[in-house]
Every structure is written in C-alpha cells, then in structure tokens.
Tab-separated table of C-alpha atoms and ligand atoms in Angstrom:
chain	number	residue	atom	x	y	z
A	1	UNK	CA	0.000	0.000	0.000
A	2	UNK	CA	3.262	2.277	0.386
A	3	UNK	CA	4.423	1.373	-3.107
A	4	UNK	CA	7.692	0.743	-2.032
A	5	UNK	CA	7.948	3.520	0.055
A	6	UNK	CA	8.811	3.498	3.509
A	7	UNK	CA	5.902	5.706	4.568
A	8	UNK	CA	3.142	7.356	3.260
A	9	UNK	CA	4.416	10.906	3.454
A	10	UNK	CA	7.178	9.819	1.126
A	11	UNK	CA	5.140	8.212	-1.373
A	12	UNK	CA	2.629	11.290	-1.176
A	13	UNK	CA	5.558	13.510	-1.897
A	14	UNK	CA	6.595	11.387	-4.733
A	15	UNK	CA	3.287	10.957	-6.217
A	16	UNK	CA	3.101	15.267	-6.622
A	17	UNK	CA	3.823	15.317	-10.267
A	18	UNK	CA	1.111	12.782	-11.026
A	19	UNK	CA	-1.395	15.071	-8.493
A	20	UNK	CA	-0.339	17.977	-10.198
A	21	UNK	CA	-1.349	16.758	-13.635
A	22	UNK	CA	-4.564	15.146	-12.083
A	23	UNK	CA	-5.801	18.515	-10.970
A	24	UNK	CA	-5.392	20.356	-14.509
A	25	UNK	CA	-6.974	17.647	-16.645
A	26	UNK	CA	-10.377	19.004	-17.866
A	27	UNK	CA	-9.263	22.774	-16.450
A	28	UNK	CA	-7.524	23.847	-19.628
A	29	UNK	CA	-9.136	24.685	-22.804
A	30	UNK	CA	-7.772	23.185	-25.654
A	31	UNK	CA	-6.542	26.116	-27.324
A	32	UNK	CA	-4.569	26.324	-24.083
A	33	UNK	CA	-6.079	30.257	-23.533
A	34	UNK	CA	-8.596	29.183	-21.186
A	35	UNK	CA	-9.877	28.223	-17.447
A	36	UNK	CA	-12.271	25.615	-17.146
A	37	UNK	CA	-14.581	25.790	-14.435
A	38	UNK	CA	-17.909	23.916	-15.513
A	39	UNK	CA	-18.648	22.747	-11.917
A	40	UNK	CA	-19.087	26.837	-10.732
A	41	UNK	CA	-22.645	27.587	-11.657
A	42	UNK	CA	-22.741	31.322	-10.226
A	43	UNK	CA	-25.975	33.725	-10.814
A	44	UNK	CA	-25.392	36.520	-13.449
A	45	UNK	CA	-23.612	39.298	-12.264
A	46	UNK	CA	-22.380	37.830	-9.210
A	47	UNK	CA	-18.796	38.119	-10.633
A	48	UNK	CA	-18.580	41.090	-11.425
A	49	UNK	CA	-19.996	41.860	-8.299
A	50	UNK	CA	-17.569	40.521	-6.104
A	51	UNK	CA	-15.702	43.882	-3.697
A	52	UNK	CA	-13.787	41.451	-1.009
A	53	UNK	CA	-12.603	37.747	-0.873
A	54	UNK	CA	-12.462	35.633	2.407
A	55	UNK	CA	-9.884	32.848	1.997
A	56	UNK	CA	-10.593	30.654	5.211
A	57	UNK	CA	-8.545	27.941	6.475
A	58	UNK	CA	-6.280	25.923	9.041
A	59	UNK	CA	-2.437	24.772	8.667
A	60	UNK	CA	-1.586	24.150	5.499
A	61	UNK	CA	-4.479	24.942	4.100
A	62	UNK	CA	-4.089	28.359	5.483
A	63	UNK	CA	-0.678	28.566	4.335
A	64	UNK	CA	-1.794	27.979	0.191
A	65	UNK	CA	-4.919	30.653	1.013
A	66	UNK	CA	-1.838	32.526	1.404
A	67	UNK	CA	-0.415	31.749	-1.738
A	68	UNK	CA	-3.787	32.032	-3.280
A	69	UNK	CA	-4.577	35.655	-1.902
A	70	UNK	CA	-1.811	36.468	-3.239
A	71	UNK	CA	-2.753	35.059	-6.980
A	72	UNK	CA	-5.662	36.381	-6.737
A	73	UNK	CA	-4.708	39.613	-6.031
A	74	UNK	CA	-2.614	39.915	-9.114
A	75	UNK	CA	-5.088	38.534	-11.379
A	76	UNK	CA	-8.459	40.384	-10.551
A	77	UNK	CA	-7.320	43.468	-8.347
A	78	UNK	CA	-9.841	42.315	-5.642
A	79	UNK	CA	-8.703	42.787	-1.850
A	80	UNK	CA	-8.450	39.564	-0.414
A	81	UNK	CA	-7.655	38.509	3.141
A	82	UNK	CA	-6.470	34.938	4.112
A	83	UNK	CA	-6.838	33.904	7.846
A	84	UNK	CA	-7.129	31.336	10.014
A	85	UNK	CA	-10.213	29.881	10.434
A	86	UNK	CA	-10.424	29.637	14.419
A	87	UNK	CA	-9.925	33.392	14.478
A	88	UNK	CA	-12.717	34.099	11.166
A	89	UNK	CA	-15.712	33.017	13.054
A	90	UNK	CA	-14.821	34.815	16.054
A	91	UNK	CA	-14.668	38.081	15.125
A	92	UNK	CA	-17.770	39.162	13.376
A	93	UNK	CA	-16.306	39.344	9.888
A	94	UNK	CA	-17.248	41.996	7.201
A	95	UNK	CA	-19.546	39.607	5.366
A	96	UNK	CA	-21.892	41.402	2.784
A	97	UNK	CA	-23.937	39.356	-0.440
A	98	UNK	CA	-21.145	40.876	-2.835
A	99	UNK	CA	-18.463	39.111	-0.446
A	100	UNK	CA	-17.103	35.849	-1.913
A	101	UNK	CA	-15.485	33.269	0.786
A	102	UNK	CA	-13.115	30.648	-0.151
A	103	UNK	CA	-12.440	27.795	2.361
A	104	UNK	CA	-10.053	25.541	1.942
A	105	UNK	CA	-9.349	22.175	3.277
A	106	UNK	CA	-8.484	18.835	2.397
A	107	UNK	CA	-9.862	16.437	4.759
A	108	UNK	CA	-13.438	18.966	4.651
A	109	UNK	CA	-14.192	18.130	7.951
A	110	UNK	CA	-11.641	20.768	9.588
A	111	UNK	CA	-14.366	21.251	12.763
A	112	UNK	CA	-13.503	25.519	12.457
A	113	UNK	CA	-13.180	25.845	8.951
A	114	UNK	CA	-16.914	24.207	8.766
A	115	UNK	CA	-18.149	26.991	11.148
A	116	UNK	CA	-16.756	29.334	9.066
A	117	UNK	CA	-18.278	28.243	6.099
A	118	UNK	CA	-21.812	27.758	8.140
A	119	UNK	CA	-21.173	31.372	9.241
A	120	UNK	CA	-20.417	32.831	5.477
A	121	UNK	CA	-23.602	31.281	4.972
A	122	UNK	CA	-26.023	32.067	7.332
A	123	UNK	CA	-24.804	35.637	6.453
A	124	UNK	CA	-26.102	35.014	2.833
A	125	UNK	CA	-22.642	34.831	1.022
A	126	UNK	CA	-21.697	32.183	-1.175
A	127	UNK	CA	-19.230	29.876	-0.616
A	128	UNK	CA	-16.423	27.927	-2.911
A	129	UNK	CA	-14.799	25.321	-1.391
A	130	UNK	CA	-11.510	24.037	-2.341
A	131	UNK	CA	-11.469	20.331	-1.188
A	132	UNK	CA	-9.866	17.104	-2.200
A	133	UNK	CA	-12.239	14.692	-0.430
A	134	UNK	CA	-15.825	14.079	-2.154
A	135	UNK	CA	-18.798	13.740	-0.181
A	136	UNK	CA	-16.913	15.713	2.818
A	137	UNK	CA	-18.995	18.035	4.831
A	138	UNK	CA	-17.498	21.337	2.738
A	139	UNK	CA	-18.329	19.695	-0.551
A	140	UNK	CA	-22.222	19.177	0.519
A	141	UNK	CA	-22.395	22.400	2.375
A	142	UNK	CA	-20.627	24.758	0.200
A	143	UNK	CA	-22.581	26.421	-3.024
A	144	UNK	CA	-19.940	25.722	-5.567
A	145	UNK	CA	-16.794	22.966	-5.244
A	146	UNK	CA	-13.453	22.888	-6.597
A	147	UNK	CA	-11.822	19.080	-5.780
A	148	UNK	CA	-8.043	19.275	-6.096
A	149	UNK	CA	-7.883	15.200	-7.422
A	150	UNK	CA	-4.931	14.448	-4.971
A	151	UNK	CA	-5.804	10.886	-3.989
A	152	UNK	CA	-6.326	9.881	-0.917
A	153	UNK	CA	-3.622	11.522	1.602
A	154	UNK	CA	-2.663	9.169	4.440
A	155	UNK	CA	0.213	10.999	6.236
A	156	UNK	CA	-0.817	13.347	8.786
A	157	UNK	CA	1.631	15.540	7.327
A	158	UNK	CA	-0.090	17.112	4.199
A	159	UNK	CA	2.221	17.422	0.902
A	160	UNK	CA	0.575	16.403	-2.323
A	161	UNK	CA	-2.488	18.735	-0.561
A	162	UNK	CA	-1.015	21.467	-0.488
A	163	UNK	CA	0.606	21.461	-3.495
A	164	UNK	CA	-2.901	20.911	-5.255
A	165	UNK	CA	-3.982	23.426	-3.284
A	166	UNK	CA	-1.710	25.588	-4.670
A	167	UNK	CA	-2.924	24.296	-8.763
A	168	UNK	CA	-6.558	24.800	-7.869
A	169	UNK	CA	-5.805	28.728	-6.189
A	170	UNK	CA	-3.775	29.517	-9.192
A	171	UNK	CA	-6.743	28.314	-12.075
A	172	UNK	CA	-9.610	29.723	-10.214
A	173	UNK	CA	-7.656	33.204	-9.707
A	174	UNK	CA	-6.813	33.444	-13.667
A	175	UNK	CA	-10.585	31.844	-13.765
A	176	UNK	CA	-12.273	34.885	-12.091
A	177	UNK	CA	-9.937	37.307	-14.140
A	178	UNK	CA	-11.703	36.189	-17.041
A	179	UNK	CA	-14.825	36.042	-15.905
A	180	UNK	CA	-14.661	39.458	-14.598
A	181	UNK	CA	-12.364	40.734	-17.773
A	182	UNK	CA	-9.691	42.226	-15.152
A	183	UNK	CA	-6.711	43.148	-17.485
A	184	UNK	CA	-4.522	39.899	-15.430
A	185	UNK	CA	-6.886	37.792	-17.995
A	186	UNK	CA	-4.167	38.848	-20.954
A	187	UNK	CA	-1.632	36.886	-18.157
A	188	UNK	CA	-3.639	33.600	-18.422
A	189	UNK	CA	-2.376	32.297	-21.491
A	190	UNK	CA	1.069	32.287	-20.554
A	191	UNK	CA	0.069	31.116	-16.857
A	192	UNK	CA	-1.408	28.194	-18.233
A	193	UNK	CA	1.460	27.128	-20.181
A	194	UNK	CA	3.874	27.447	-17.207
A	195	UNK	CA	1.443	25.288	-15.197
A	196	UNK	CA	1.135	22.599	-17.714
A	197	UNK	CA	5.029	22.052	-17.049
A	198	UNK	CA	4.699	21.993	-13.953
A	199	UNK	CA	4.418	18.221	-13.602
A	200	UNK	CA	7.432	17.376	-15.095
A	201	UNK	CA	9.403	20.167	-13.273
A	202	UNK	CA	8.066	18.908	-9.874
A	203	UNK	CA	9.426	15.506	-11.026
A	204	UNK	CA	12.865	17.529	-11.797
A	205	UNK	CA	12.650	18.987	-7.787
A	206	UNK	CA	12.588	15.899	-6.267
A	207	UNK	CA	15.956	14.885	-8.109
A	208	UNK	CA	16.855	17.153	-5.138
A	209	UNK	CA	15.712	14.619	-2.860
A	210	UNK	CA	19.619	12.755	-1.935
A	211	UNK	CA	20.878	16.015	-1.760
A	212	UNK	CA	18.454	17.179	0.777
A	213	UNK	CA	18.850	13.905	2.736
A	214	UNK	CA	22.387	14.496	3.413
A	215	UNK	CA	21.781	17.935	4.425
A	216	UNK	CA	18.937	16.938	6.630
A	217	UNK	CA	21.125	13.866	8.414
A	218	UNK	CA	23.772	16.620	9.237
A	219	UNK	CA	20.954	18.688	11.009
A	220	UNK	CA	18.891	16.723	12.616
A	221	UNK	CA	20.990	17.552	15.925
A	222	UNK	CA	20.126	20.976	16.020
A	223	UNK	CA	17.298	22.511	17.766
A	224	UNK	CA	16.467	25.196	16.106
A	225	UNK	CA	15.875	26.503	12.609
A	226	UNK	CA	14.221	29.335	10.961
A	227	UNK	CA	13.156	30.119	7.570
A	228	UNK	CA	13.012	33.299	5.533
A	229	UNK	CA	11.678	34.876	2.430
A	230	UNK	CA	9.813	37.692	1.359
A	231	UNK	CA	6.233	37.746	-0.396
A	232	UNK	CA	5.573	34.350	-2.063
A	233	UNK	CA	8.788	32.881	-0.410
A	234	UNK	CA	7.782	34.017	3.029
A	235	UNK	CA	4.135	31.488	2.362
A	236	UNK	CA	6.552	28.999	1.965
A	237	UNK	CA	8.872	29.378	4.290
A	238	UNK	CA	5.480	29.243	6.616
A	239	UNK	CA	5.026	25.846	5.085
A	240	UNK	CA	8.561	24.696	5.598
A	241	UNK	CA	8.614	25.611	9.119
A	242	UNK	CA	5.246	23.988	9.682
A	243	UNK	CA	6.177	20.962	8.342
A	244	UNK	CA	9.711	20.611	10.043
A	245	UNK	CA	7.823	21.108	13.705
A	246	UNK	CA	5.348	18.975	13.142
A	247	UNK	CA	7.688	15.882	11.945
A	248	UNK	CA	11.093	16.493	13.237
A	249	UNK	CA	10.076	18.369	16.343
A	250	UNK	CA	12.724	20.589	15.864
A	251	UNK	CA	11.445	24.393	16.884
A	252	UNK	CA	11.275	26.194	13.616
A	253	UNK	CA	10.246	29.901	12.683
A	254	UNK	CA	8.663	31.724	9.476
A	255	UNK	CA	9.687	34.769	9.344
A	256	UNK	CA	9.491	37.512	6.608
A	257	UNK	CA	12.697	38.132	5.683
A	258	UNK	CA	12.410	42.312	6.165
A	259	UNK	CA	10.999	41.274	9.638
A	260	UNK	CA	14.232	39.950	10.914
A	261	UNK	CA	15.765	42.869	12.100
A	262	UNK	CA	12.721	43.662	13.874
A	263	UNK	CA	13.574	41.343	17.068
A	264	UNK	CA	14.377	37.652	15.469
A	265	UNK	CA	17.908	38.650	14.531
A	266	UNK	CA	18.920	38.752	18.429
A	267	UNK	CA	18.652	34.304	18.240
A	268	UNK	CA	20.809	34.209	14.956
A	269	UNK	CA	24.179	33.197	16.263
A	270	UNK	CA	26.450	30.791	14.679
A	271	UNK	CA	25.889	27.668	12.870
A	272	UNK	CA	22.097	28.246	13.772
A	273	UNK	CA	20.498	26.701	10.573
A	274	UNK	CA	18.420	29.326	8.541
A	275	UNK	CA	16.655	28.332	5.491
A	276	UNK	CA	16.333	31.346	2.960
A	277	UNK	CA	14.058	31.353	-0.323
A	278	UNK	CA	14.940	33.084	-3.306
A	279	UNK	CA	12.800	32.727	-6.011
A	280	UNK	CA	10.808	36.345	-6.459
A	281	UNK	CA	13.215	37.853	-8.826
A	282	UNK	CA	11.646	41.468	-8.012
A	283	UNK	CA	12.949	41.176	-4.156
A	284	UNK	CA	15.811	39.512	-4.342
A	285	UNK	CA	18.610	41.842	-3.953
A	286	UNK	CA	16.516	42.690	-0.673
A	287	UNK	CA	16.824	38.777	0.440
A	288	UNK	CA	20.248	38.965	-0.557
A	289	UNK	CA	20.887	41.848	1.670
A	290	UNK	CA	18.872	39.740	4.271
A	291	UNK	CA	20.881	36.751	3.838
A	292	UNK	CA	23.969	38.780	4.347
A	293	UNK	CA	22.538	40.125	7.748
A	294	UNK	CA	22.471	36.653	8.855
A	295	UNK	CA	25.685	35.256	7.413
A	296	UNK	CA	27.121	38.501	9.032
A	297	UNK	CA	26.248	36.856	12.788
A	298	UNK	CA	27.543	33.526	11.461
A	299	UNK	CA	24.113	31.029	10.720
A	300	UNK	CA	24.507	28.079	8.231
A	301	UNK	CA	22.473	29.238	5.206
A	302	UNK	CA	20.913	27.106	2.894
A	303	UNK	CA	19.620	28.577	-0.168
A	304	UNK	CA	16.268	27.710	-1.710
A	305	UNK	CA	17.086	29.223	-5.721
A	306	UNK	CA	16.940	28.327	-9.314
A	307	UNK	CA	19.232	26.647	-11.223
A	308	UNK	CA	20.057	29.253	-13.300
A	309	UNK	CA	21.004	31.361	-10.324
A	310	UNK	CA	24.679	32.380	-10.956
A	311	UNK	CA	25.273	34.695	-7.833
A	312	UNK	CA	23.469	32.862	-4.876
A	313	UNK	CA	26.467	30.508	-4.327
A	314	UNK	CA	28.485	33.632	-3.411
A	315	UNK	CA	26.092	34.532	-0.472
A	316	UNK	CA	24.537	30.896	1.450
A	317	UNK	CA	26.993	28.274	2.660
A	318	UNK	CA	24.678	25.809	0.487
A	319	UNK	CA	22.190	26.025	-2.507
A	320	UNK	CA	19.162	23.348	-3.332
A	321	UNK	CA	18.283	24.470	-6.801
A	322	UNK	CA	14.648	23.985	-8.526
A	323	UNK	CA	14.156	24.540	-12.325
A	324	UNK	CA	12.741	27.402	-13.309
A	325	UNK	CA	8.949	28.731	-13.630
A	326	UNK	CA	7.400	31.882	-13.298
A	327	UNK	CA	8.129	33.402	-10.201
A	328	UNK	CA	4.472	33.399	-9.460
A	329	UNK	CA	3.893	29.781	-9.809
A	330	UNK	CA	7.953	29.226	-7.481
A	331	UNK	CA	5.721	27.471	-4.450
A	332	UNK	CA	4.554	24.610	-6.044
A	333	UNK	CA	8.466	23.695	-6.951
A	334	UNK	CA	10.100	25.486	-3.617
A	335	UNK	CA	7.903	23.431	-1.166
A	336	UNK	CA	9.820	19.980	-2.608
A	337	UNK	CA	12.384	20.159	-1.402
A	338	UNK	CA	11.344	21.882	2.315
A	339	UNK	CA	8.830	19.231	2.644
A	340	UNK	CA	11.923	16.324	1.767
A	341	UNK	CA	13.547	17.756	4.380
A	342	UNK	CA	11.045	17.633	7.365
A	343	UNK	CA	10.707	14.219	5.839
A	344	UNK	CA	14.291	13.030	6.231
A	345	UNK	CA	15.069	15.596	9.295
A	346	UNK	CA	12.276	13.372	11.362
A	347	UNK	CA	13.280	9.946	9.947
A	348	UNK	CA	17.156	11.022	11.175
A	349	UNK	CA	15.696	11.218	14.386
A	350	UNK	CA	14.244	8.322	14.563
A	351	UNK	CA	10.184	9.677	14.895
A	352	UNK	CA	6.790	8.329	13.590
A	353	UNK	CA	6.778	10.426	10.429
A	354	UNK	CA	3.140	9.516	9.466
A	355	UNK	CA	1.540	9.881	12.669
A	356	UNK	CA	3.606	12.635	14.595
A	357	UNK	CA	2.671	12.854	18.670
A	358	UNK	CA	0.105	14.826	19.518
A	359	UNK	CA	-1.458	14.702	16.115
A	360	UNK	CA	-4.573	13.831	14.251
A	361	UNK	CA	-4.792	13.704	10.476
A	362	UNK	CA	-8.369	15.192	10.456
A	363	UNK	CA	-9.319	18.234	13.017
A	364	UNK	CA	-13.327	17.660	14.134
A	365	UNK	CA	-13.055	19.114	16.876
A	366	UNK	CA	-12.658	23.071	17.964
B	1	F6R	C1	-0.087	20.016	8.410
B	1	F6R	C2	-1.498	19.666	8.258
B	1	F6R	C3	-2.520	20.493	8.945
B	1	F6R	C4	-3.788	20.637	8.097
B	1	F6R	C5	-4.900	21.341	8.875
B	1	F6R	C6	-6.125	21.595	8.038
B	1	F6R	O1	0.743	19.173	7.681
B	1	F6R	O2	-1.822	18.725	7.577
B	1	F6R	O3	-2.023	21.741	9.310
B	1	F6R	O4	-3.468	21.356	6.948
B	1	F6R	O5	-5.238	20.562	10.000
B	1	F6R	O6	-6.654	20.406	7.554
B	1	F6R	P1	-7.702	20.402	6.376
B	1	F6R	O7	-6.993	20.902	5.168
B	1	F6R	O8	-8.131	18.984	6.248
B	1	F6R	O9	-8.811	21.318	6.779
C-alpha cells in the first residue's frame, strides 16, 4: 500500500507530479487560452460583483490561502484577506452578499473551517470550497466545489495537498480574471502554459531529494531553525517551518525576511540553521541583503534558488536548486524540497513520520 515507500508521506511527496497533472486535466481549454470551471454555476452578475474575498482555512491549508490571496490579487485586483479559520468566526467578519469566501481544506471536515463556512452562509454569502475529499462536509455544504484530485492523503503531514492546493488557487484566480475581464486575464495564457510544465518540473525537484537527505542527516541535531523569504517565499517558508515542527520536532520559525531585524535577529548566532528562499526575482537583492545580515552573525544558510542562479552561491553556505517557472507559480516547486527535508530531518531522528505525537490527520473538533 506504500508502493515501495517506507511511509506514506514519502510516497505522497513522490506521487506530486502525477497530483499535479490530475488537478489540470479538464481545467484547460484546448486552445490552451482558457480556465475551465464547468462545476461553478454562479448567478449573473455575481462576478462582477464581487468587492472582497475571504480565503478561510487551518495549517496548510491556510498557508496555500496565502499563496492564493496572493494570486488572486494579481489577477483580478480584488482585496483579499487569508486567515485562520479559528480566528474568522470569532470576530464578526465583514460579510456582505457581494463578499465571496473561499475555504479551503483537504480532509473537509476541519471542525472551524466548517463553522466558518456555516457562518459565510447564514450571512447570505456564497461559498467555494476548495477540497480534495468528495462527499466531505465542505463539498455538501458549500454552493460551488473545486476538488483538487490528490488521492487519498494518508500521512498526517499534508504534501501532495497542499501542493494541489496551490494548482486549484492559481486556475480559479486566472478563472475569475476572465470572468470578470480584469486586465490579469491577458496573463492567463502564458500562466497556463507554465502550469502545464509543472508536472514534469516537480518531477525535476525531487531529483533534489539525496541532496536534501544528506543535508537533513547533518541537522537533525540541532534545535532550532528558521526560515526566511519575502512575499511568495515568506508562504513557503510558513510551510517549511510547519512541516519541520510537526515531523522532526525541531522548533522552527517563518519569518518575513524584512521582519528579521525587527527582534528575530537577536537568536541568529552561529551555525544556527536558517533556510532562505529566493525565487521572487523582483525582491531579491533585498533577500540577498537579508541573507547577508544573517551570514554577518555567522548562521549556516541554505539557499532555496533556481538553477540558473549564478550569484546565490556567493552569499549561502549551500544552494538546493529547482528549475525554473514563473516566479508566481515558485511554491509549487520550492515546497519539494522543504517538505523532503522535514521528511528526512524526522526519519534522522528516529520519529513516527506519518503519525507525529500529539497529532490527528483530520481536526473535528474546535
Ligand atoms: C499540516 C497539516 C494540517 C492541516 C490542517 C487543516 O501538515 O496537515 O495543518 O493542513 O489541520 O486540515 P484540512 O486541510 O483537512 O482542513
């Protein structure tokens, strides 16, 4: 049932590309131009209507809204805000008919991220929800449902999730564009291209995988670790942290990389292990002069970057390089190899890596 593998999570991370491909099938028109959303039936108007978007969610889940706010933000100039559903549906949210709320979760039985959606709804808003299990509470409750065709994911630790997630935020953002005829629609053309490679390149990223192994058997000693980036980079590094704690139990911190010198540069001493991401080619000589900060006070810096990245070596004590893609789409390669590392981190250590302590794959209760 582990195909060889020697635990789920592994086999889930290895079975991305195939996930990846699984969730575009049907969503491209063949001209390759167009999204293809025949299972949103909205009322007229109601597009163009929109004025906010509520991305809702918990974990992970949370952590691609992010990534998805972000998309969507590009694509149709609508404000969106991305939070976590325990704090939504306690503080009277600004919910009006022209809102549009966006849940997200893969088991969609998340106990919070249900009253969330109940609350969206008894406030008269509609409701997409972004789910990969059919016949979940989310897909019967919520008006329209996008299913993110991941196959069943055993591991407590979501990967192959996320990263459809990630596919499903990106086509329903350049969907809505058109619908709404925001000028990001010209940008879905060559979005859908890049994603339709994305299989293959994901394939490419876990070539990392060796290469991340020995780097993760030298630090599985340490205790600490933190993880910068700045805009799309810092979702990820939220994602890398997350999933380092949760298998390795090593403490590990997000942090935007700006917000360093804020208070967080005071633990970075040497050799403590700091994970930077360098993939949004508009910010990176302001990683680079984060990087440096850190380097400057001594921490072992492993570099997240793409292979065609000539001057990162210079910087980072080592480099883990992903092929390239748009910038925009950099999370669904980046998160490879972070999530290969929790994975061989925890197995270093000797831990459960499909059912870490304290843990339950699906949350039903508050
Ligand atoms: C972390 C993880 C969790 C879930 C969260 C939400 O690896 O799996 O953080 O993402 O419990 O679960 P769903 O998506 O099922 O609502």
């Amino acid at each position: 049932e582990k195909g060889g593998y020697e635990h789920f999570m592994l086999k889930e991370i290895h079975e991305q590309p195939k996930a990846i491909r699984d969730t575009l099938t049907g969503r491209i028109s063949e001209d390759g131009q167009r999204v293809v959303f025949d299972e949103i039936q909205w009322p007229e108007n109601f597009a163009q209507n929109i004025d906010r978007i509520h991305i809702v969610a918990c974990g992970t889940s949370w952590h691609a809204g992010m990534v998805g706010a972000a998309a969507l933000e590009k694509l149709t100039r609508i404000p969106v805000s991305c939070e976590i559903a325990s704090e939504y549906r306690y503080r009277d949210p600004i919910i009006t008919e022209n809102t549009l709320m966006i849940i997200i979760t893969q088991s969609g039985e998340t106990a919070d991220t249900l009253a969330a959606l109940r609350e969206a709804k008894a406030r008269g808003t509609r409701v997409v929800a972004i789910t990969n299990v059919v016949g979940s509470s989310a897909a019967r409750e919520a008006d329209d449902v996008v299913f993110t065709w991941a196959g069943p994911e055993i591991s407590v630790a979501s990967t192959k999730a996320y990263t459809t997630q990630l596919i499903s935020l990106y086509l329903f953002a350049g969907w809505l564009a058109e619908q709404r005829g925001s000028v990001g629609a010209t940008q879905v053309p060559e979005i859908l291209a890049a994603l339709r490679e994305l299989p293959e390149l994901a394939e490419k990223a876990l070539g990392t995988s060796d290469e991340v192994k020995a780097f993760a058997n030298e630090w599985a000693s340490k205790e600490h670790a933190f993880f910068i980036g700045r805009g799309l980079d810092y979702a990820v590094s939220l994602e890398g942290s997350l999933k380092l704690k949760e298998i390795s139990y090593m403490h590990a911190e997000a942090y935007a990389a700006g917000e360093l010198k804020h208070g967080t540069l005071a633990l970075i001493v040497e050799d403590v292990p700091v994970v930077a991401l360098v993939t949004q080619d508009d910010l990176y000589d302001k990683t680079l002069s984060n990087i440096i900060e850190v380097k400057t006070r001594d921490a072992y810096v492993l570099g997240i970057a793409w292979e065609d990245d000539k001057e990162i070596a210079k910087s980072v004590d080592r480099v883990i390089r992903i092929p390239r893609t748009l910038p925009f789409l950099a999370p669904v390669l980046a998160v490879i190899p972070l999530q290969l590392l929790a994975y061989y981190a925890s197995t270093a250590r000797g831990n459960d890596v499909d059912n870490p302590r304290n843990l339950a794959k699906s949350v039903t209760v508050e």
